[in-house]
Tab-separated table of N, CA, C and O in Angstrom:
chain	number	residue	atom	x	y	z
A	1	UNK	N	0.842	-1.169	0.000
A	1	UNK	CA	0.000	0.000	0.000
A	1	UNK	C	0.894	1.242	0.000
A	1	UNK	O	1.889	1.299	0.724
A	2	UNK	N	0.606	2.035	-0.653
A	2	UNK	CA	1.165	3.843	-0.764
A	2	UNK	C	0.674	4.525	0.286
A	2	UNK	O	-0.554	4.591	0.229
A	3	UNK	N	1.223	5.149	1.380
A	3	UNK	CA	0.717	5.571	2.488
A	3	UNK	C	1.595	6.880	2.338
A	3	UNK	O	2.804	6.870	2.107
A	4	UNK	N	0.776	8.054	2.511
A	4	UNK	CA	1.361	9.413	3.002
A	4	UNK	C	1.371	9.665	4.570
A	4	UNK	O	0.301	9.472	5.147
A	5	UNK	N	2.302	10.015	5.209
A	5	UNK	CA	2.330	10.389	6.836
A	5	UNK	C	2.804	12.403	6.468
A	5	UNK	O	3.466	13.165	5.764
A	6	UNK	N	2.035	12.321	7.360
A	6	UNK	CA	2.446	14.066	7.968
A	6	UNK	C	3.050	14.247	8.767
A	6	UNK	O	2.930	13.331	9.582
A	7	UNK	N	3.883	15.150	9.147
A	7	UNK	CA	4.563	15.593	10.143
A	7	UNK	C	5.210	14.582	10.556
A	7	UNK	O	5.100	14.076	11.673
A	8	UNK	N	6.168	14.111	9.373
A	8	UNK	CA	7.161	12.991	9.260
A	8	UNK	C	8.081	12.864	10.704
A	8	UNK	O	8.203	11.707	11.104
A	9	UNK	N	8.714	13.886	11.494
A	9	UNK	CA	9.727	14.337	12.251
A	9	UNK	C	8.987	13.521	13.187
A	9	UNK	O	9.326	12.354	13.383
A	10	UNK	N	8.075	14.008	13.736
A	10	UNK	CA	7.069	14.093	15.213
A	10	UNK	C	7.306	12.487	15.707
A	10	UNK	O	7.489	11.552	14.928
A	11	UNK	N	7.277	12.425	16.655
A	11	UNK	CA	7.477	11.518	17.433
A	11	UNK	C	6.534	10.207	17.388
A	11	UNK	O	6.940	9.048	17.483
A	12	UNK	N	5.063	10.662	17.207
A	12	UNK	CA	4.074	9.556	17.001
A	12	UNK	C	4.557	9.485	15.134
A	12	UNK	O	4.576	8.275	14.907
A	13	UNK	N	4.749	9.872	14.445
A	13	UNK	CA	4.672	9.737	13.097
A	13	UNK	C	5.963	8.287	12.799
A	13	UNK	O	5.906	7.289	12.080
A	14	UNK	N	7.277	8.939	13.963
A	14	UNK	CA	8.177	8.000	13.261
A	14	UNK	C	7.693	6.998	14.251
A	14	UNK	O	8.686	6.285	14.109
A	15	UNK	N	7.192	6.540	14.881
A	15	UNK	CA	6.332	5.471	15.415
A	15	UNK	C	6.003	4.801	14.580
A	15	UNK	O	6.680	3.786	14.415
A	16	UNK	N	4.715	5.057	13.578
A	16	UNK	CA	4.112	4.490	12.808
A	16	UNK	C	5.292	4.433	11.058
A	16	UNK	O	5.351	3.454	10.314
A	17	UNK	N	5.974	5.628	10.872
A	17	UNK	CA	7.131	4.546	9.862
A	17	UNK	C	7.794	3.630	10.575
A	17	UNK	O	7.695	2.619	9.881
A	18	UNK	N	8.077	3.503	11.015
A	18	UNK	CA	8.735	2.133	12.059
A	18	UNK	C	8.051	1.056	11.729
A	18	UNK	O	8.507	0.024	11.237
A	19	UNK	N	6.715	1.346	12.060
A	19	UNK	CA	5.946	-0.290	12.134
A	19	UNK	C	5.597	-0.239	10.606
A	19	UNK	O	5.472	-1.401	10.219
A	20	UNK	N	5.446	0.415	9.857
A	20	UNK	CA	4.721	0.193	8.467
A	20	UNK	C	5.588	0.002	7.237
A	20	UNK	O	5.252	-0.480	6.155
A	21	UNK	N	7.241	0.663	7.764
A	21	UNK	CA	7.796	0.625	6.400
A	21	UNK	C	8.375	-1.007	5.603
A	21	UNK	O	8.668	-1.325	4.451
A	22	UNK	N	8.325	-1.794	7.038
A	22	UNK	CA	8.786	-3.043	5.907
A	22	UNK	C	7.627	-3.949	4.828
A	22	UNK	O	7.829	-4.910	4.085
A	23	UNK	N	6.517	-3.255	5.096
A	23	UNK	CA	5.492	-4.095	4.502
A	23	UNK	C	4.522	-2.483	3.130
A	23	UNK	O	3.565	-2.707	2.389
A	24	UNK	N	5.140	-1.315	3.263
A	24	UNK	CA	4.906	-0.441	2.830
A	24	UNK	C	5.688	0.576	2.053
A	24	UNK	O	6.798	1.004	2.370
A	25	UNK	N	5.040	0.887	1.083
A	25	UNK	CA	5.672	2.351	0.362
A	25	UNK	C	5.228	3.642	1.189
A	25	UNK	O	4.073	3.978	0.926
A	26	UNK	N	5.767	4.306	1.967
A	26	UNK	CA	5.402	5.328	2.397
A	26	UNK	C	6.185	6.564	1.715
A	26	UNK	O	7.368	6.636	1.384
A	27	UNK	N	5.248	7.419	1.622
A	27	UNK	CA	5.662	8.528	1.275
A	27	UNK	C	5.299	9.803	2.813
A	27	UNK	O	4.322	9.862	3.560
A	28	UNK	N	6.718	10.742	2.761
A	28	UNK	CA	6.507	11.468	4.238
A	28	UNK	C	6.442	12.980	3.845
A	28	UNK	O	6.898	13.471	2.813
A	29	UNK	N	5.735	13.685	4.942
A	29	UNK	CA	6.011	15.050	3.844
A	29	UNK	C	5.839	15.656	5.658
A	29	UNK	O	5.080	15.309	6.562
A	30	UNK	N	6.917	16.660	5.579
A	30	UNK	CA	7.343	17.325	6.699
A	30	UNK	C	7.930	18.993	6.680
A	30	UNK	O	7.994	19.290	5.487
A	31	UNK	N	8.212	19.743	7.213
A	31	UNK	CA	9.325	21.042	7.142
A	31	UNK	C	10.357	20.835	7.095
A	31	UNK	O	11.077	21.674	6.554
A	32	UNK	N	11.082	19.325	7.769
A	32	UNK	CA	12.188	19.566	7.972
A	32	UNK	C	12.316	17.349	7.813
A	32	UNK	O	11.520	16.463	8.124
A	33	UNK	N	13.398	17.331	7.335
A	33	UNK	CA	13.510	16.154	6.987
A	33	UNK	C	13.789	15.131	8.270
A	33	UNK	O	14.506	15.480	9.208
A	34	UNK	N	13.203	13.949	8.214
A	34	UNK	CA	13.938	13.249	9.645
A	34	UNK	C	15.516	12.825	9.302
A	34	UNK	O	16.228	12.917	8.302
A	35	UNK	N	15.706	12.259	10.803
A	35	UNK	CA	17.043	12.026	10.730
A	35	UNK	C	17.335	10.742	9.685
A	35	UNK	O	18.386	10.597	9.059
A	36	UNK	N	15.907	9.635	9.624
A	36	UNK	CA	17.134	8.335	8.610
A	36	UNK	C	15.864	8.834	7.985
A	36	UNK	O	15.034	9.693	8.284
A	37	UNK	N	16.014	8.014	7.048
A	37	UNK	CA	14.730	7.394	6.049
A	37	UNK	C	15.136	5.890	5.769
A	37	UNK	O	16.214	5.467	5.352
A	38	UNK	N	13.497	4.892	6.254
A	38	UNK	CA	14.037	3.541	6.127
A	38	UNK	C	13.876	3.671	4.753
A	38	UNK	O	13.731	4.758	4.194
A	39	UNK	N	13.907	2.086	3.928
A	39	UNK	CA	13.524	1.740	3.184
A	39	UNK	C	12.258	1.740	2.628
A	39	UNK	O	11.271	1.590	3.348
A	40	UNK	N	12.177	1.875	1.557
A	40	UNK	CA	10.631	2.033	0.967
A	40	UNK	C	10.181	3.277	1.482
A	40	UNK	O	9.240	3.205	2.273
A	41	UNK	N	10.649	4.431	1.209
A	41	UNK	CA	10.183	5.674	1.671
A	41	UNK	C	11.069	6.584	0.613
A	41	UNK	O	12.179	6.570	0.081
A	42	UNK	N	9.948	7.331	0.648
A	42	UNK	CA	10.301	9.033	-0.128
A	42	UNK	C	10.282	10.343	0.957
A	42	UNK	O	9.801	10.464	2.083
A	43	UNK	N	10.760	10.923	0.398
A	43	UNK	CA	10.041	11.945	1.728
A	43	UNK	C	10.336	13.701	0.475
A	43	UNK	O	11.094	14.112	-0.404
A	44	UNK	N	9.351	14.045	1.118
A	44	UNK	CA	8.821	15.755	0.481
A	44	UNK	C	8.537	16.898	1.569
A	44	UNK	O	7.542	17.129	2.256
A	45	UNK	N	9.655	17.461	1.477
A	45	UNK	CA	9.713	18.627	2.330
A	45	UNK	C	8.715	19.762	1.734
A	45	UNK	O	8.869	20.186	0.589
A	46	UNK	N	7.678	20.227	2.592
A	46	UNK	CA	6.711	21.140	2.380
A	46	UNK	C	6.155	21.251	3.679
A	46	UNK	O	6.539	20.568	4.628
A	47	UNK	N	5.155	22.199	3.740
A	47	UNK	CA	4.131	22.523	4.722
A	47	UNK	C	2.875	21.890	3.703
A	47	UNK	O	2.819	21.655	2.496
A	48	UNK	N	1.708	21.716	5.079
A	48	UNK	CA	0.798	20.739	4.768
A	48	UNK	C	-0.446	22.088	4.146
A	48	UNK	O	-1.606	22.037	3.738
A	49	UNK	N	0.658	23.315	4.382
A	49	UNK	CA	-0.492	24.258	4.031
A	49	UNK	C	0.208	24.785	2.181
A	49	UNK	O	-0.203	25.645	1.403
A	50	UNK	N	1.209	23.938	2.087
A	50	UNK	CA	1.420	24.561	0.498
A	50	UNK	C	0.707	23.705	-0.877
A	50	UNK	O	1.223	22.811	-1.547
A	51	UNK	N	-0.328	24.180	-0.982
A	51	UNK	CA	-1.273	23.391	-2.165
A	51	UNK	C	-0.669	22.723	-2.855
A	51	UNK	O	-0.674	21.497	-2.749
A	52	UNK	N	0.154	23.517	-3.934
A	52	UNK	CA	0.816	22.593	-4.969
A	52	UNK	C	1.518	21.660	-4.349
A	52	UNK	O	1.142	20.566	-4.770
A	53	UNK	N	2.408	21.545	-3.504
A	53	UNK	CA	2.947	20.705	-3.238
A	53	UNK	C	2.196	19.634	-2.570
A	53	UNK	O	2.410	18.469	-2.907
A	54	UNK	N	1.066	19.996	-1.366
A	54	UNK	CA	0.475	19.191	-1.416
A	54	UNK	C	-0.550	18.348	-2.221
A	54	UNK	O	-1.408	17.712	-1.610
A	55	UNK	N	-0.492	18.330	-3.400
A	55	UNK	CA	-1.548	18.049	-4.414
A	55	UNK	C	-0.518	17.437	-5.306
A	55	UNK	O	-0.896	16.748	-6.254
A	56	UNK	N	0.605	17.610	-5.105
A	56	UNK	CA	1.543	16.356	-5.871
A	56	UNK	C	1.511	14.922	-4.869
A	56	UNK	O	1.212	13.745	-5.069
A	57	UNK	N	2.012	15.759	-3.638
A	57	UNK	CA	2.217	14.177	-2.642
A	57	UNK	C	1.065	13.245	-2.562
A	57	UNK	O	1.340	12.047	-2.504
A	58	UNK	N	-0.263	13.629	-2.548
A	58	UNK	CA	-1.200	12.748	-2.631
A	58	UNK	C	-1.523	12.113	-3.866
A	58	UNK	O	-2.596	11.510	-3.877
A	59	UNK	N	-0.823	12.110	-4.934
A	59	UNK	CA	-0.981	11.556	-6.166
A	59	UNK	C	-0.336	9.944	-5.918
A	59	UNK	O	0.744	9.706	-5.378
A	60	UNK	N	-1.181	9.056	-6.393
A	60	UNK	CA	-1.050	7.671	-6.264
A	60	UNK	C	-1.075	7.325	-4.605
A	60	UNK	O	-0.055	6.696	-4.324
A	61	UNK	N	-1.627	7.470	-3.849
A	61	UNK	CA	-1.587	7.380	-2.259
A	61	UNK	C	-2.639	6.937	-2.474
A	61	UNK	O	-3.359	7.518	-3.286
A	62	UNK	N	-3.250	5.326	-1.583
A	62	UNK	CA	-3.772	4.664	-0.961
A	62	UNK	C	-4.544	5.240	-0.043
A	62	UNK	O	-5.753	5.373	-0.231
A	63	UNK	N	-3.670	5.828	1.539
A	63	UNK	CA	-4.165	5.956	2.544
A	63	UNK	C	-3.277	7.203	3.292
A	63	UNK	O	-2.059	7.193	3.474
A	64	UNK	N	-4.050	8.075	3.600
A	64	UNK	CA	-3.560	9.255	3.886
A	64	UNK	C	-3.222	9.348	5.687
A	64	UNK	O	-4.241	9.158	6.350
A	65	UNK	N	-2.393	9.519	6.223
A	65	UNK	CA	-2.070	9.500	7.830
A	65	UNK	C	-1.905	10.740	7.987
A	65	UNK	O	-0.806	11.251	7.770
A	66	UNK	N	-3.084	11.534	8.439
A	66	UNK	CA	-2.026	13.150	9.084
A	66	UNK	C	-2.261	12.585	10.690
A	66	UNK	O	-3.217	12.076	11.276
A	67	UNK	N	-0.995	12.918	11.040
A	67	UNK	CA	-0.507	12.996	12.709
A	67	UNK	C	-0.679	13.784	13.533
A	67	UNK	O	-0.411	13.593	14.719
A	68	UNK	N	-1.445	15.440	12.784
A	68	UNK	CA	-1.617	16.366	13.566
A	68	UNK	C	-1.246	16.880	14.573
A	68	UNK	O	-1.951	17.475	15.388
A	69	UNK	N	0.652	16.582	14.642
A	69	UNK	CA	1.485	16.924	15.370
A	69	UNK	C	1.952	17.894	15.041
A	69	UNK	O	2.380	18.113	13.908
A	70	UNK	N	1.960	19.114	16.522
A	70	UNK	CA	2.558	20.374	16.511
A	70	UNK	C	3.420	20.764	15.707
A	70	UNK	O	4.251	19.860	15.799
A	71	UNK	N	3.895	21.635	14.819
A	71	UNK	CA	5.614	21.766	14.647
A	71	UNK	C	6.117	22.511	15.684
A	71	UNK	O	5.566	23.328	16.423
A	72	UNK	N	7.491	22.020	15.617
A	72	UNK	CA	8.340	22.899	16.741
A	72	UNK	C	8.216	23.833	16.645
A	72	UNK	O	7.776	24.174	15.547
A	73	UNK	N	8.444	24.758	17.496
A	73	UNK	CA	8.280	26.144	17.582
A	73	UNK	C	9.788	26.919	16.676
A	73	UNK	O	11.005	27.000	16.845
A	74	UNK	N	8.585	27.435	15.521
A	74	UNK	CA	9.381	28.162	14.607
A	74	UNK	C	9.446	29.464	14.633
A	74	UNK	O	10.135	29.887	13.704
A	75	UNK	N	9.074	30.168	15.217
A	75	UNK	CA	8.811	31.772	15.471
A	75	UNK	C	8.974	32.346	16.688
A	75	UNK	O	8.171	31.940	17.528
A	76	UNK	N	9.831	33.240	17.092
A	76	UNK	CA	10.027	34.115	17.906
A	76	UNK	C	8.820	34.830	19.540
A	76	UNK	O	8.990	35.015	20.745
A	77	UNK	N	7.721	34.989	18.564
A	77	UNK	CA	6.929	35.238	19.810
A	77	UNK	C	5.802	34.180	20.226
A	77	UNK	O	5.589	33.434	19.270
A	78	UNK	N	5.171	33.933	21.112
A	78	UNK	CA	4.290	33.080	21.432
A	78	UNK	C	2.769	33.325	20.323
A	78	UNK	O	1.821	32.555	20.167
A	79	UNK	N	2.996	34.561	19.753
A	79	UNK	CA	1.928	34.788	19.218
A	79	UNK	C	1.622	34.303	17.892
A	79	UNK	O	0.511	33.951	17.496
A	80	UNK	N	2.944	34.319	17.094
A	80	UNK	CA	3.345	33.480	15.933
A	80	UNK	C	3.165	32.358	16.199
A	80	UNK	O	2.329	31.756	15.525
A	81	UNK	N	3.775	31.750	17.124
A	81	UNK	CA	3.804	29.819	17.392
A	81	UNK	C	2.277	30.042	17.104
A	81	UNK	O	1.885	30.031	15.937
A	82	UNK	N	1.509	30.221	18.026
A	82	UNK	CA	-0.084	29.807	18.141
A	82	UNK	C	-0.278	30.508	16.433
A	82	UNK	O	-0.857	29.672	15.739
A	83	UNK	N	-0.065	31.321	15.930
A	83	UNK	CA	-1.312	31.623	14.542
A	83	UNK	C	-0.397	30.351	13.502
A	83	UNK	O	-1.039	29.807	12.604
A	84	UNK	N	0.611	30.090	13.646
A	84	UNK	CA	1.160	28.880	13.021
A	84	UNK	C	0.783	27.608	13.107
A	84	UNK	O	0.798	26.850	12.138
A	85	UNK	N	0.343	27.209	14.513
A	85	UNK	CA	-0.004	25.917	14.966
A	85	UNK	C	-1.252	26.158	14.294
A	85	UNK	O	-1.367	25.308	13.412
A	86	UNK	N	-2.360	27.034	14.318
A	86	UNK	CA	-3.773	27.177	14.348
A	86	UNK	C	-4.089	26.775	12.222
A	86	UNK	O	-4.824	26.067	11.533
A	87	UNK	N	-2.891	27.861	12.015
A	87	UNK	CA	-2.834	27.293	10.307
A	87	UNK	C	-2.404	26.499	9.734
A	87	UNK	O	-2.566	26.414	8.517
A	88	UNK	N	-1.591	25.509	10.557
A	88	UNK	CA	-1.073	24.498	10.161
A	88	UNK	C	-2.509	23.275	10.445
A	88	UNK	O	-2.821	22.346	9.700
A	89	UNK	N	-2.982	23.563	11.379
A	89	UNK	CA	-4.186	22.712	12.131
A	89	UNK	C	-5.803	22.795	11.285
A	89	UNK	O	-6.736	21.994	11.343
A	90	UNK	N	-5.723	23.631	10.785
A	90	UNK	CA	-6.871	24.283	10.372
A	90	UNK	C	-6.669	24.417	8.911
A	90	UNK	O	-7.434	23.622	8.364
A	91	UNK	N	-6.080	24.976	8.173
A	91	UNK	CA	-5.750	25.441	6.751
A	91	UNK	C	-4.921	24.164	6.436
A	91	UNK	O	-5.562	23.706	5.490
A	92	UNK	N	-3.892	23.317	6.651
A	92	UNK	CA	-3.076	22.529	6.550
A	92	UNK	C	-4.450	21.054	6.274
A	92	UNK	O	-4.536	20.472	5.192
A	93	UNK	N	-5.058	20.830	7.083
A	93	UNK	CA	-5.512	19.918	7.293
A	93	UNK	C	-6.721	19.873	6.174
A	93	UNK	O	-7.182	18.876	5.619
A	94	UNK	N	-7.171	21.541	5.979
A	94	UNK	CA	-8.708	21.421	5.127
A	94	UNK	C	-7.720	21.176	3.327
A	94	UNK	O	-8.309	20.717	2.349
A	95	UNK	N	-6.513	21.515	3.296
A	95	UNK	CA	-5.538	21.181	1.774
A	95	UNK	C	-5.529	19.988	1.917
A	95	UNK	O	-6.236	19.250	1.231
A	96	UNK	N	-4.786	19.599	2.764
A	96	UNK	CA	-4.691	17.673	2.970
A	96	UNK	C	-5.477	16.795	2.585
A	96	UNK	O	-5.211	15.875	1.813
A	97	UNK	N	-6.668	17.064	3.188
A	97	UNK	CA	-7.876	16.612	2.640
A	97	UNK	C	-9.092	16.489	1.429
A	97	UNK	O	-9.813	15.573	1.033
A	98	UNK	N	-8.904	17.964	1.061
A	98	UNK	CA	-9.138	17.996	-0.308
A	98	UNK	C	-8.354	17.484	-1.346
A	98	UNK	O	-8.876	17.059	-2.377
A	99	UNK	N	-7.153	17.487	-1.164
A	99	UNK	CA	-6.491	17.097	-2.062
A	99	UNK	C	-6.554	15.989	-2.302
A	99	UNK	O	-6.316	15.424	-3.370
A	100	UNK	N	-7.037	15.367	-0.862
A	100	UNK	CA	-6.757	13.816	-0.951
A	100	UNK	C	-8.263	13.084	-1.497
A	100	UNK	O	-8.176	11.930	-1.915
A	101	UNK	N	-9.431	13.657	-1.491
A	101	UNK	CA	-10.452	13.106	-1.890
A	101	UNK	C	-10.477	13.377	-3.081
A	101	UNK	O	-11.121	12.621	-3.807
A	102	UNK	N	-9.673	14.731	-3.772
A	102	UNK	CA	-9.649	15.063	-5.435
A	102	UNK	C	-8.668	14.044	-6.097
A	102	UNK	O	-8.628	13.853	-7.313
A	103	UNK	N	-7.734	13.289	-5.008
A	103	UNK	CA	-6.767	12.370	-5.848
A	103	UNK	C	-7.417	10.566	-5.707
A	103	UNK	O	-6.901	9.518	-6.095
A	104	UNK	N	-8.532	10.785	-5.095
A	104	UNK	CA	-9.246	9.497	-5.350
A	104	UNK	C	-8.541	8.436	-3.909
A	104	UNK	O	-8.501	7.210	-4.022
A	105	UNK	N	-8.002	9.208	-2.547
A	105	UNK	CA	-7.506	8.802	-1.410
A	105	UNK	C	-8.784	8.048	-1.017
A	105	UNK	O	-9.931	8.495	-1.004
A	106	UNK	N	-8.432	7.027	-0.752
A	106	UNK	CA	-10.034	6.043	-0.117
A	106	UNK	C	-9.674	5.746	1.489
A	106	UNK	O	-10.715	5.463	2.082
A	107	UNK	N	-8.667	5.730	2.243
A	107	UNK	CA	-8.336	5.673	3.547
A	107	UNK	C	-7.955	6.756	4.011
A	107	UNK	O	-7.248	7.501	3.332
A	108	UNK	N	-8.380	7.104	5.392
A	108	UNK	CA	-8.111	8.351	5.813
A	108	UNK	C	-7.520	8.220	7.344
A	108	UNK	O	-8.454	7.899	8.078
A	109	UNK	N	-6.625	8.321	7.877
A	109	UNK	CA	-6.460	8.337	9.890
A	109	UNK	C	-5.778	9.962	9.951
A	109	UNK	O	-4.903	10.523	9.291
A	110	UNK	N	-6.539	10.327	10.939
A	110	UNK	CA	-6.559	11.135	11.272
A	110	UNK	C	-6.253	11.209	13.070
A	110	UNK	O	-7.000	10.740	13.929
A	111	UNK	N	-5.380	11.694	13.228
A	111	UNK	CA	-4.828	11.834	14.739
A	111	UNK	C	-4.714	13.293	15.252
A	111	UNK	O	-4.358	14.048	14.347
A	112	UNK	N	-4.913	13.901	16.436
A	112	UNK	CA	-5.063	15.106	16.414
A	112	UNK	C	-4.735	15.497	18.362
A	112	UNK	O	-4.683	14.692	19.291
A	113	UNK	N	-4.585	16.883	18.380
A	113	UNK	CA	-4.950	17.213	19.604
A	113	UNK	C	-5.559	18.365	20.148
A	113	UNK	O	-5.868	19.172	19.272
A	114	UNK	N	-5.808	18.677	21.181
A	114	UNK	CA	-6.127	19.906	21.446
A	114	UNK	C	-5.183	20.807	21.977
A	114	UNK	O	-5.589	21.915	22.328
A	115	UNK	N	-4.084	20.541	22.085
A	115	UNK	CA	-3.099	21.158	23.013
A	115	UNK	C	-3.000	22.351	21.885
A	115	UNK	O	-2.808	23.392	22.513
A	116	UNK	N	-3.036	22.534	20.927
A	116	UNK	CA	-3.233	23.923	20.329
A	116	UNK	C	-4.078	24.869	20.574
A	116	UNK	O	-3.714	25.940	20.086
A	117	UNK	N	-5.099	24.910	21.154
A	117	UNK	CA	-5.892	25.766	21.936
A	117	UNK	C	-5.565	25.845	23.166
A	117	UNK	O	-6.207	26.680	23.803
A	118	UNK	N	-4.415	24.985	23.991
A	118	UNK	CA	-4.186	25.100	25.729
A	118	UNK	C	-4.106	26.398	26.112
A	118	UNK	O	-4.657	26.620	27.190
A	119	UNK	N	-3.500	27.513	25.474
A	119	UNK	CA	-3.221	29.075	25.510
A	119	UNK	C	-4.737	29.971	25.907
A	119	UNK	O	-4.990	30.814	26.768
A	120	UNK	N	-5.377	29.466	25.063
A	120	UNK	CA	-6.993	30.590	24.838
A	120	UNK	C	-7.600	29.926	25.801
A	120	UNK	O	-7.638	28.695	25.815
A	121	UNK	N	-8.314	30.921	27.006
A	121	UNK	CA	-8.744	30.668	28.416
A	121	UNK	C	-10.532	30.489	27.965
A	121	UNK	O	-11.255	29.730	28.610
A	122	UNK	N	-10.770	30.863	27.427
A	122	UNK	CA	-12.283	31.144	26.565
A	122	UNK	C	-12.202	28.940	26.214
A	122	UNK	O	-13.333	28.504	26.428
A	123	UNK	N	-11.550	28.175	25.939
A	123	UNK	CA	-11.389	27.175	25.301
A	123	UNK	C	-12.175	26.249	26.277
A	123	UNK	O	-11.884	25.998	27.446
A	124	UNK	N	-13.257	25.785	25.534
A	124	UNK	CA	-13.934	24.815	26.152
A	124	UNK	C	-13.543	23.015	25.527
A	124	UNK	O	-13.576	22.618	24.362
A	125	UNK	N	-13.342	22.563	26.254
A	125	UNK	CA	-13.407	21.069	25.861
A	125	UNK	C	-14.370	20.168	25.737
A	125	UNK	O	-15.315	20.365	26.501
A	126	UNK	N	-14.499	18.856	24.742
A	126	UNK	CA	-15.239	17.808	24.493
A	126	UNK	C	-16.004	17.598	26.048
A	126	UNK	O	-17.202	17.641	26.327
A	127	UNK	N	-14.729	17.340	26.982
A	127	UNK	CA	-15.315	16.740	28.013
A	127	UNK	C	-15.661	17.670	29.192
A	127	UNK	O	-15.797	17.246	30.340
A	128	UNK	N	-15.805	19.044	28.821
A	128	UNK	CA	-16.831	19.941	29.534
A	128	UNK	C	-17.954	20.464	29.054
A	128	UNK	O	-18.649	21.399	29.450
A	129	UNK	N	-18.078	19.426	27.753
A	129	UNK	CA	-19.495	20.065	27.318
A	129	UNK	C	-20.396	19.593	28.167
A	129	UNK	O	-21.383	20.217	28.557
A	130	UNK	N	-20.046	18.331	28.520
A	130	UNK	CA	-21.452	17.618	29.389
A	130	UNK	C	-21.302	17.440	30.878
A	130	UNK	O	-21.347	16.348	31.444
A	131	UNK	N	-21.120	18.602	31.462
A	131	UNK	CA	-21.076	18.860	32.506
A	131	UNK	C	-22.336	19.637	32.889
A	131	UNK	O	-22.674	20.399	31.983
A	132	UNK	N	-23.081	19.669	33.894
A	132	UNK	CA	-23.852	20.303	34.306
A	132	UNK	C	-23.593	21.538	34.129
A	132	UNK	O	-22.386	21.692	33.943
A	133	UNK	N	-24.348	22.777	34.094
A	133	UNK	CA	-24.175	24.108	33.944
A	133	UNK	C	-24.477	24.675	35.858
A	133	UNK	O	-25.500	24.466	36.510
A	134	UNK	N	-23.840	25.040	36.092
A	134	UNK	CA	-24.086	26.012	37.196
A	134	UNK	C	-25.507	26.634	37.425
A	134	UNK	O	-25.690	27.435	38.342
């Protein structure tokens, strides 16, 4: 199977090349390249928010893995990190996806977190929706 992973670097991602690459073609697409690349792997340096590029990597892909892991903190103020995380999370993910249902992607995993909103005090969670109200 042709498998794309996101956020190749991230810690859960090289998890899953680990377990998948001896029985898989993976293709990885990251900012910054990992340290090996096993076998049976390509890898494409981009952001998940650059169209064209993402609209090449999903060409011939099976099954699409975004990891929806943070990137490291690339910017100077806290205010950048968060509008980066938020567009990488948000804009990154709605390209990924289109691209991947326009390239005929029939598997989808999707992994994610909330720790990108931990900052904004206004941030309600899944598991305080069903809490009694005061």
């Amino acid at each position: 199977m042709n498998i794309l992973i996101t956020d190749a670097t991230s810690p859960l991602a090289q998890t899953i090349i680990t377990d998948l690459s001896p029985d898989h073609h993976l293709r990885l697409l990251d900012t910054t390249q990992p340290p090996t690349l096993p076998e049976n792997t390509e890898f494409i340096q981009a952001s998940p928010t650059d169209t064209d590029t993402v609209w090449k990597a999903v060409r011939d892909i099976d099954a699409l893995i975004l990891t929806g892991e943070p990137p490291p903190n690339q910017s100077n103020t806290p205010l950048e990190h968060q509008e980066t995380l938020l567009d990488q999370a948000i804009r990154g993910t709605h390209i990924l996806c289109h691209a991947a249902v326009e390239a005929g992607v029939k598997r989808f995993v999707y992994g994610s977190t909330l720790e990108i909103f931990s900052s904004y005090p206004d941030t309600v969670y899944i598991s305080e929706l069903h809490k009694p109200l005061p």
